[in-house]
Short mmCIF file of C-alpha atoms in Angstrom, two decimals:
data_model
loop_
_atom_site.label_atom_id
_atom_site.label_comp_id
_atom_site.label_asym_id
_atom_site.label_seq_id
_atom_site.Cartn_x
_atom_site.Cartn_y
_atom_site.Cartn_z
CA MET D 1179 100.41 26.24 -119.25
CA PRO D 1180 102.77 29.05 -118.51
CA VAL D 1181 104.32 31.12 -121.42
CA PHE D 1182 107.61 32.65 -121.05
CA TYR D 1183 109.05 34.96 -123.66
CA GLY D 1184 106.56 33.50 -126.19
CA ARG D 1185 107.28 29.83 -125.42
CA GLU D 1186 104.70 27.63 -123.84
CA VAL D 1187 106.02 25.23 -121.22
CA ALA D 1188 104.40 21.90 -120.37
CA SER D 1189 104.09 22.43 -116.55
CA PRO D 1190 104.12 25.19 -113.92
CA LEU D 1191 106.81 23.36 -112.02
CA MET D 1192 110.36 24.43 -112.61
CA LEU D 1193 112.74 22.02 -110.84
CA GLY D 1194 116.31 22.59 -109.99
CA THR D 1195 119.07 19.87 -110.54
CA ALA D 1196 121.31 20.28 -107.56
CA GLN D 1197 121.78 18.14 -104.33
CA TYR D 1198 119.97 15.00 -105.36
CA PRO D 1199 121.27 11.80 -103.81
CA SER D 1200 122.06 10.31 -107.29
CA PRO D 1201 121.51 11.11 -111.01
CA ALA D 1202 118.95 8.27 -111.18
CA ILE D 1203 116.99 9.92 -108.41
CA LEU D 1204 117.13 13.22 -110.27
CA ALA D 1205 115.82 11.71 -113.46
CA GLU D 1206 113.01 9.89 -111.51
CA ALA D 1207 111.94 13.10 -109.83
CA PHE D 1208 111.55 14.81 -113.22
CA ARG D 1209 109.65 11.93 -114.62
CA ARG D 1210 107.19 11.73 -111.83
CA SER D 1211 106.63 15.41 -111.52
CA GLY D 1212 106.40 16.23 -115.27
CA ALA D 1213 108.31 19.48 -114.48
CA GLY D 1214 108.37 21.78 -117.46
CA ILE D 1215 111.83 23.36 -117.14
CA ALA D 1216 115.16 22.29 -115.53
CA THR D 1217 117.29 24.90 -114.02
CA VAL D 1218 121.04 24.35 -114.13
CA SER D 1219 123.97 26.17 -112.68
CA LEU D 1220 127.03 26.64 -114.87
CA ARG D 1221 129.24 25.23 -112.05
CA ARG D 1222 127.64 21.73 -112.67
CA GLU D 1223 128.95 21.67 -116.27
CA GLY D 1224 132.40 20.83 -117.33
CA ALA D 1225 134.21 19.94 -120.48
CA GLY D 1226 134.58 16.31 -119.73
CA GLY D 1227 134.30 13.64 -117.24
CA ALA D 1228 131.55 13.96 -114.54
CA GLY D 1229 130.37 17.35 -116.05
CA ALA D 1230 129.87 15.84 -119.43
CA ALA D 1231 127.89 12.95 -117.90
CA PHE D 1232 125.66 15.42 -116.00
CA TRP D 1233 124.98 17.50 -119.09
CA GLN D 1234 123.90 14.31 -121.00
CA LEU D 1235 121.53 13.46 -118.03
CA ILE D 1236 119.92 17.01 -118.52
CA ARG D 1237 119.59 16.59 -122.35
CA ASP D 1238 117.90 13.17 -121.59
CA LEU D 1239 115.37 14.83 -119.29
CA ASP D 1240 113.94 16.49 -122.73
CA VAL D 1241 112.77 19.57 -121.06
CA PRO D 1242 113.85 23.23 -121.66
CA VAL D 1243 116.94 24.31 -119.62
CA LEU D 1244 117.06 27.58 -117.75
CA PRO D 1245 120.79 28.15 -116.77
CA ASN D 1246 121.25 30.51 -113.75
CA THR D 1247 123.89 32.77 -112.41
CA ALA D 1248 123.74 31.27 -108.84
CA GLY D 1249 126.36 32.45 -106.39
CA CYS D 1250 127.14 35.58 -108.27
CA HIS D 1251 127.59 38.63 -106.01
CA SER D 1252 128.38 41.37 -108.55
CA VAL D 1253 127.20 42.52 -111.85
CA ARG D 1254 130.40 41.68 -113.57
CA GLU D 1255 130.30 38.16 -112.23
CA ALA D 1256 126.68 37.63 -113.23
CA ILE D 1257 127.11 38.94 -116.79
CA THR D 1258 130.35 36.91 -117.36
CA THR D 1259 128.51 33.80 -116.12
CA ALA D 1260 125.41 34.39 -118.26
CA HIS D 1261 127.61 34.72 -121.32
CA MET D 1262 129.49 31.54 -120.54
CA ALA D 1263 126.06 29.73 -119.83
CA ARG D 1264 124.69 30.76 -123.18
CA GLU D 1265 127.72 29.27 -125.03
CA VAL D 1266 127.55 25.99 -122.86
CA PHE D 1267 123.75 25.33 -122.84
CA GLY D 1268 122.88 26.83 -126.24
CA THR D 1269 120.01 29.09 -124.90
CA ASP D 1270 119.52 32.85 -124.45
CA TRP D 1271 117.34 32.23 -121.40
CA ILE D 1272 119.05 33.08 -118.14
CA LYS D 1273 117.87 33.15 -114.64
CA LEU D 1274 119.69 36.12 -113.20
CA GLU D 1275 120.85 36.01 -109.68
CA VAL D 1276 122.84 39.01 -108.17
CA ILE D 1277 123.24 38.15 -104.44
CA GLY D 1278 123.38 41.11 -102.11
CA HIS D 1279 123.65 39.35 -98.59
CA PRO D 1280 125.62 36.21 -97.81
CA ASP D 1281 123.27 34.97 -95.04
CA THR D 1282 119.79 35.65 -96.47
CA LEU D 1283 120.90 35.44 -100.12
CA GLN D 1284 118.63 38.33 -100.68
CA PRO D 1285 119.02 39.77 -104.18
CA ASP D 1286 120.89 43.15 -104.64
CA PRO D 1287 118.09 45.15 -106.36
CA PHE D 1288 120.40 47.72 -107.74
CA GLY D 1289 122.84 45.30 -109.21
CA LEU D 1290 119.99 43.20 -110.53
CA VAL D 1291 118.53 45.90 -112.44
CA GLU D 1292 121.82 46.99 -113.90
CA ALA D 1293 122.66 43.45 -114.97
CA ALA D 1294 119.16 42.80 -116.42
CA ARG D 1295 119.43 45.86 -118.58
CA ILE D 1296 122.85 44.87 -119.88
CA LEU D 1297 121.89 41.36 -120.61
CA THR D 1298 118.61 42.22 -122.31
CA GLU D 1299 120.40 44.62 -124.62
CA ASP D 1300 122.68 41.74 -125.48
CA GLY D 1301 119.83 39.51 -126.44
CA PHE D 1302 119.23 37.59 -123.23
CA LYS D 1303 115.72 36.73 -122.09
CA VAL D 1304 116.13 37.32 -118.55
CA PHE D 1305 114.32 35.75 -115.57
CA PRO D 1306 115.29 37.90 -112.68
CA TYR D 1307 115.35 36.51 -108.91
CA MET D 1308 114.07 39.47 -106.97
CA THR D 1309 112.29 40.14 -103.74
CA GLU D 1310 108.51 40.88 -103.61
CA ASP D 1311 108.97 44.59 -104.20
CA GLY D 1312 106.62 46.36 -106.74
CA ILE D 1313 108.98 49.27 -107.36
CA LEU D 1314 111.86 46.81 -108.26
CA ALA D 1315 109.41 44.84 -110.36
CA GLY D 1316 108.76 48.00 -112.44
CA ARG D 1317 112.39 48.78 -112.76
CA LEU D 1318 113.11 45.28 -114.04
CA LEU D 1319 110.32 45.54 -116.59
CA ASP D 1320 111.68 48.84 -117.67
CA ALA D 1321 115.10 47.14 -118.15
CA GLY D 1322 113.50 44.71 -120.64
CA CYS D 1323 112.54 41.67 -118.46
CA GLU D 1324 109.21 40.02 -119.51
CA VAL D 1325 109.15 37.60 -116.61
CA LEU D 1326 109.56 38.19 -112.93
CA MET D 1327 110.63 35.69 -110.24
CA PRO D 1328 109.95 36.99 -106.67
CA TRP D 1329 111.07 35.00 -103.84
CA GLY D 1330 108.77 33.10 -101.45
CA ALA D 1331 111.46 33.11 -98.84
CA PRO D 1332 115.05 33.10 -98.60
CA ILE D 1333 116.69 30.23 -100.76
CA GLY D 1334 116.70 26.95 -98.96
CA THR D 1335 114.68 27.87 -95.84
CA GLY D 1336 111.36 26.00 -96.63
CA ILE D 1337 109.51 28.72 -94.85
CA GLY D 1338 106.94 29.14 -97.79
CA LEU D 1339 105.18 32.42 -98.62
CA MET D 1340 106.64 34.63 -95.86
CA ASN D 1341 104.89 37.92 -97.06
CA PRO D 1342 101.54 36.86 -98.59
CA TYR D 1343 100.38 40.52 -98.65
CA ALA D 1344 103.19 41.75 -100.69
CA LEU D 1345 103.01 38.78 -103.05
CA ARG D 1346 99.18 39.35 -103.61
CA THR D 1347 99.91 43.17 -104.12
CA LEU D 1348 102.56 42.46 -106.67
CA ARG D 1349 100.52 39.96 -108.63
CA ALA D 1350 97.61 42.56 -108.60
CA GLN D 1351 100.08 45.38 -109.68
CA PHE D 1352 101.33 43.58 -112.83
CA PRO D 1353 98.36 41.26 -113.70
CA ASP D 1354 99.56 40.45 -117.19
CA VAL D 1355 103.25 39.76 -116.48
CA PRO D 1356 104.23 36.05 -116.12
CA MET D 1357 105.54 35.57 -112.51
CA VAL D 1358 107.25 32.64 -110.95
CA ILE D 1359 107.51 32.15 -107.22
CA ASP D 1360 111.37 31.20 -106.85
CA ALA D 1361 112.87 29.91 -103.59
CA GLY D 1362 111.76 29.24 -100.07
CA LEU D 1363 109.07 26.79 -100.75
CA GLY D 1364 109.19 23.71 -98.40
CA LEU D 1365 105.84 22.02 -98.90
CA PRO D 1366 103.34 21.16 -101.67
CA SER D 1367 100.81 23.31 -99.79
CA HIS D 1368 103.13 26.31 -100.36
CA ALA D 1369 102.95 25.74 -104.13
CA ALA D 1370 99.27 25.39 -104.19
CA ALA D 1371 98.90 28.65 -102.26
CA ALA D 1372 101.14 30.46 -104.78
CA MET D 1373 98.91 29.21 -107.70
CA GLU D 1374 95.75 30.15 -105.81
CA MET D 1375 97.24 33.68 -105.65
CA GLY D 1376 97.47 33.77 -109.39
CA PHE D 1377 101.14 33.03 -110.07
CA ASP D 1378 102.13 31.22 -113.11
CA ALA D 1379 104.60 28.84 -111.86
CA VAL D 1380 106.96 27.91 -109.02
CA LEU D 1381 110.66 27.13 -109.02
CA LEU D 1382 112.21 24.93 -106.29
CA ASN D 1383 115.11 22.54 -105.68
CA THR D 1384 115.81 21.97 -102.02
CA ALA D 1385 112.39 20.93 -100.95
CA VAL D 1386 112.46 18.13 -103.54
CA ALA D 1387 116.32 17.12 -103.51
CA LYS D 1388 116.57 17.00 -99.64
CA ALA D 1389 113.28 15.22 -99.08
CA GLY D 1390 113.40 11.58 -97.82
CA ASP D 1391 111.90 10.33 -101.17
CA PRO D 1392 112.80 13.15 -103.72
CA ALA D 1393 110.69 11.55 -106.58
CA ALA D 1394 107.49 11.20 -104.43
CA MET D 1395 107.94 14.92 -103.22
CA ALA D 1396 108.40 16.13 -106.74
CA GLU D 1397 105.12 14.26 -107.68
CA ALA D 1398 103.38 15.86 -104.71
CA PHE D 1399 104.43 19.35 -105.80
CA ALA D 1400 103.11 18.70 -109.29
CA LEU D 1401 99.60 17.44 -107.79
CA ALA D 1402 99.54 20.63 -105.43
CA LEU D 1403 100.16 22.86 -108.36
CA ARG D 1404 97.47 21.33 -110.29
CA ALA D 1405 95.12 21.76 -107.32
CA GLY D 1406 96.07 25.42 -106.92
CA GLN D 1407 95.42 26.09 -110.50
CA MET D 1408 91.91 24.58 -110.45
CA ALA D 1409 91.03 26.43 -107.33
CA ARG D 1410 92.10 29.72 -108.81
CA LYS D 1411 90.00 29.00 -111.96
CA ALA D 1412 87.06 27.96 -109.80
CA ASP D 1413 86.74 31.54 -108.44
CA PRO D 1414 87.03 30.82 -104.63
CA MET D 1415 84.83 32.54 -102.22
CA PRO D 1416 86.35 35.49 -100.46
CA PRO D 1417 87.13 35.34 -96.71
CA ARG D 1418 84.57 36.90 -94.23
CA GLU D 1419 84.97 38.55 -90.85
CA MET D 1420 81.80 36.92 -89.54
CA ALA D 1421 80.33 33.48 -89.55
CA SER D 1422 77.69 32.57 -92.39
CA PRO D 1423 75.49 29.59 -91.87
CA SER D 1424 75.81 26.96 -94.70
CA THR D 1425 72.58 25.34 -93.70
CA PRO D 1426 69.33 27.47 -94.63
CA GLN D 1427 67.16 28.75 -91.91
CA ILE D 1428 63.99 28.22 -93.82
CA GLY D 1429 62.35 24.87 -93.28
CA LEU D 1430 63.91 24.23 -89.79
CA ALA D 1431 61.55 22.56 -87.29
CA VAL D 1432 59.75 24.82 -84.95
CA LEU D 1433 59.71 23.75 -81.32
CA ALA D 1434 56.97 25.17 -79.39
#
């Protein structure tokens, strides 16, 4: 099971809590998937009313909570949101998002590093949402991050792993750093592929919440993650350029 900042979590599936048809379906998705972490936006929480009911629902899931700074487009906004989240949710974990482009929702690498350094110095355990850039990864590690969260594709697109080469390179460049594929996954097969590459976990929301049957899709992702983990540990055969017969040539009938 993955370990983040010295804490082992029960599953490599990190599941978001937005956009579900109902609270009951959200709870059922978590139950059937066995998700190890729930990600929550501060904007879903309030002092009373519906916000309080939602927060009670999250507590009842009985899994660690990873607040995020979703929707923040500046360092200042992200830092302020992180401090508010620490007070509300009672955790020093924070998924750090500093969005640089309104259409692609691509992270701002410069703001991300700056915010990560400030928050780490203030005692936060930062989970930075980033692109699959090895230089950016190094800067974030230098800033104090101990976990990296490269995107699979832009948030909510369902494209999957749009740049497998860069992701494999990033994984190989930092083999001992816990890494989570965050965003852009649409199918359980995408999650399995991420685990086969050696990533430690995946984080997703839209692919489950917007499915026709969110709870069934959440369970499907959990099964795919297990398959991907098992395949990675089984040491899969490398791809070949040429065909190689699986049936031995020795012992074949000789036709005169």
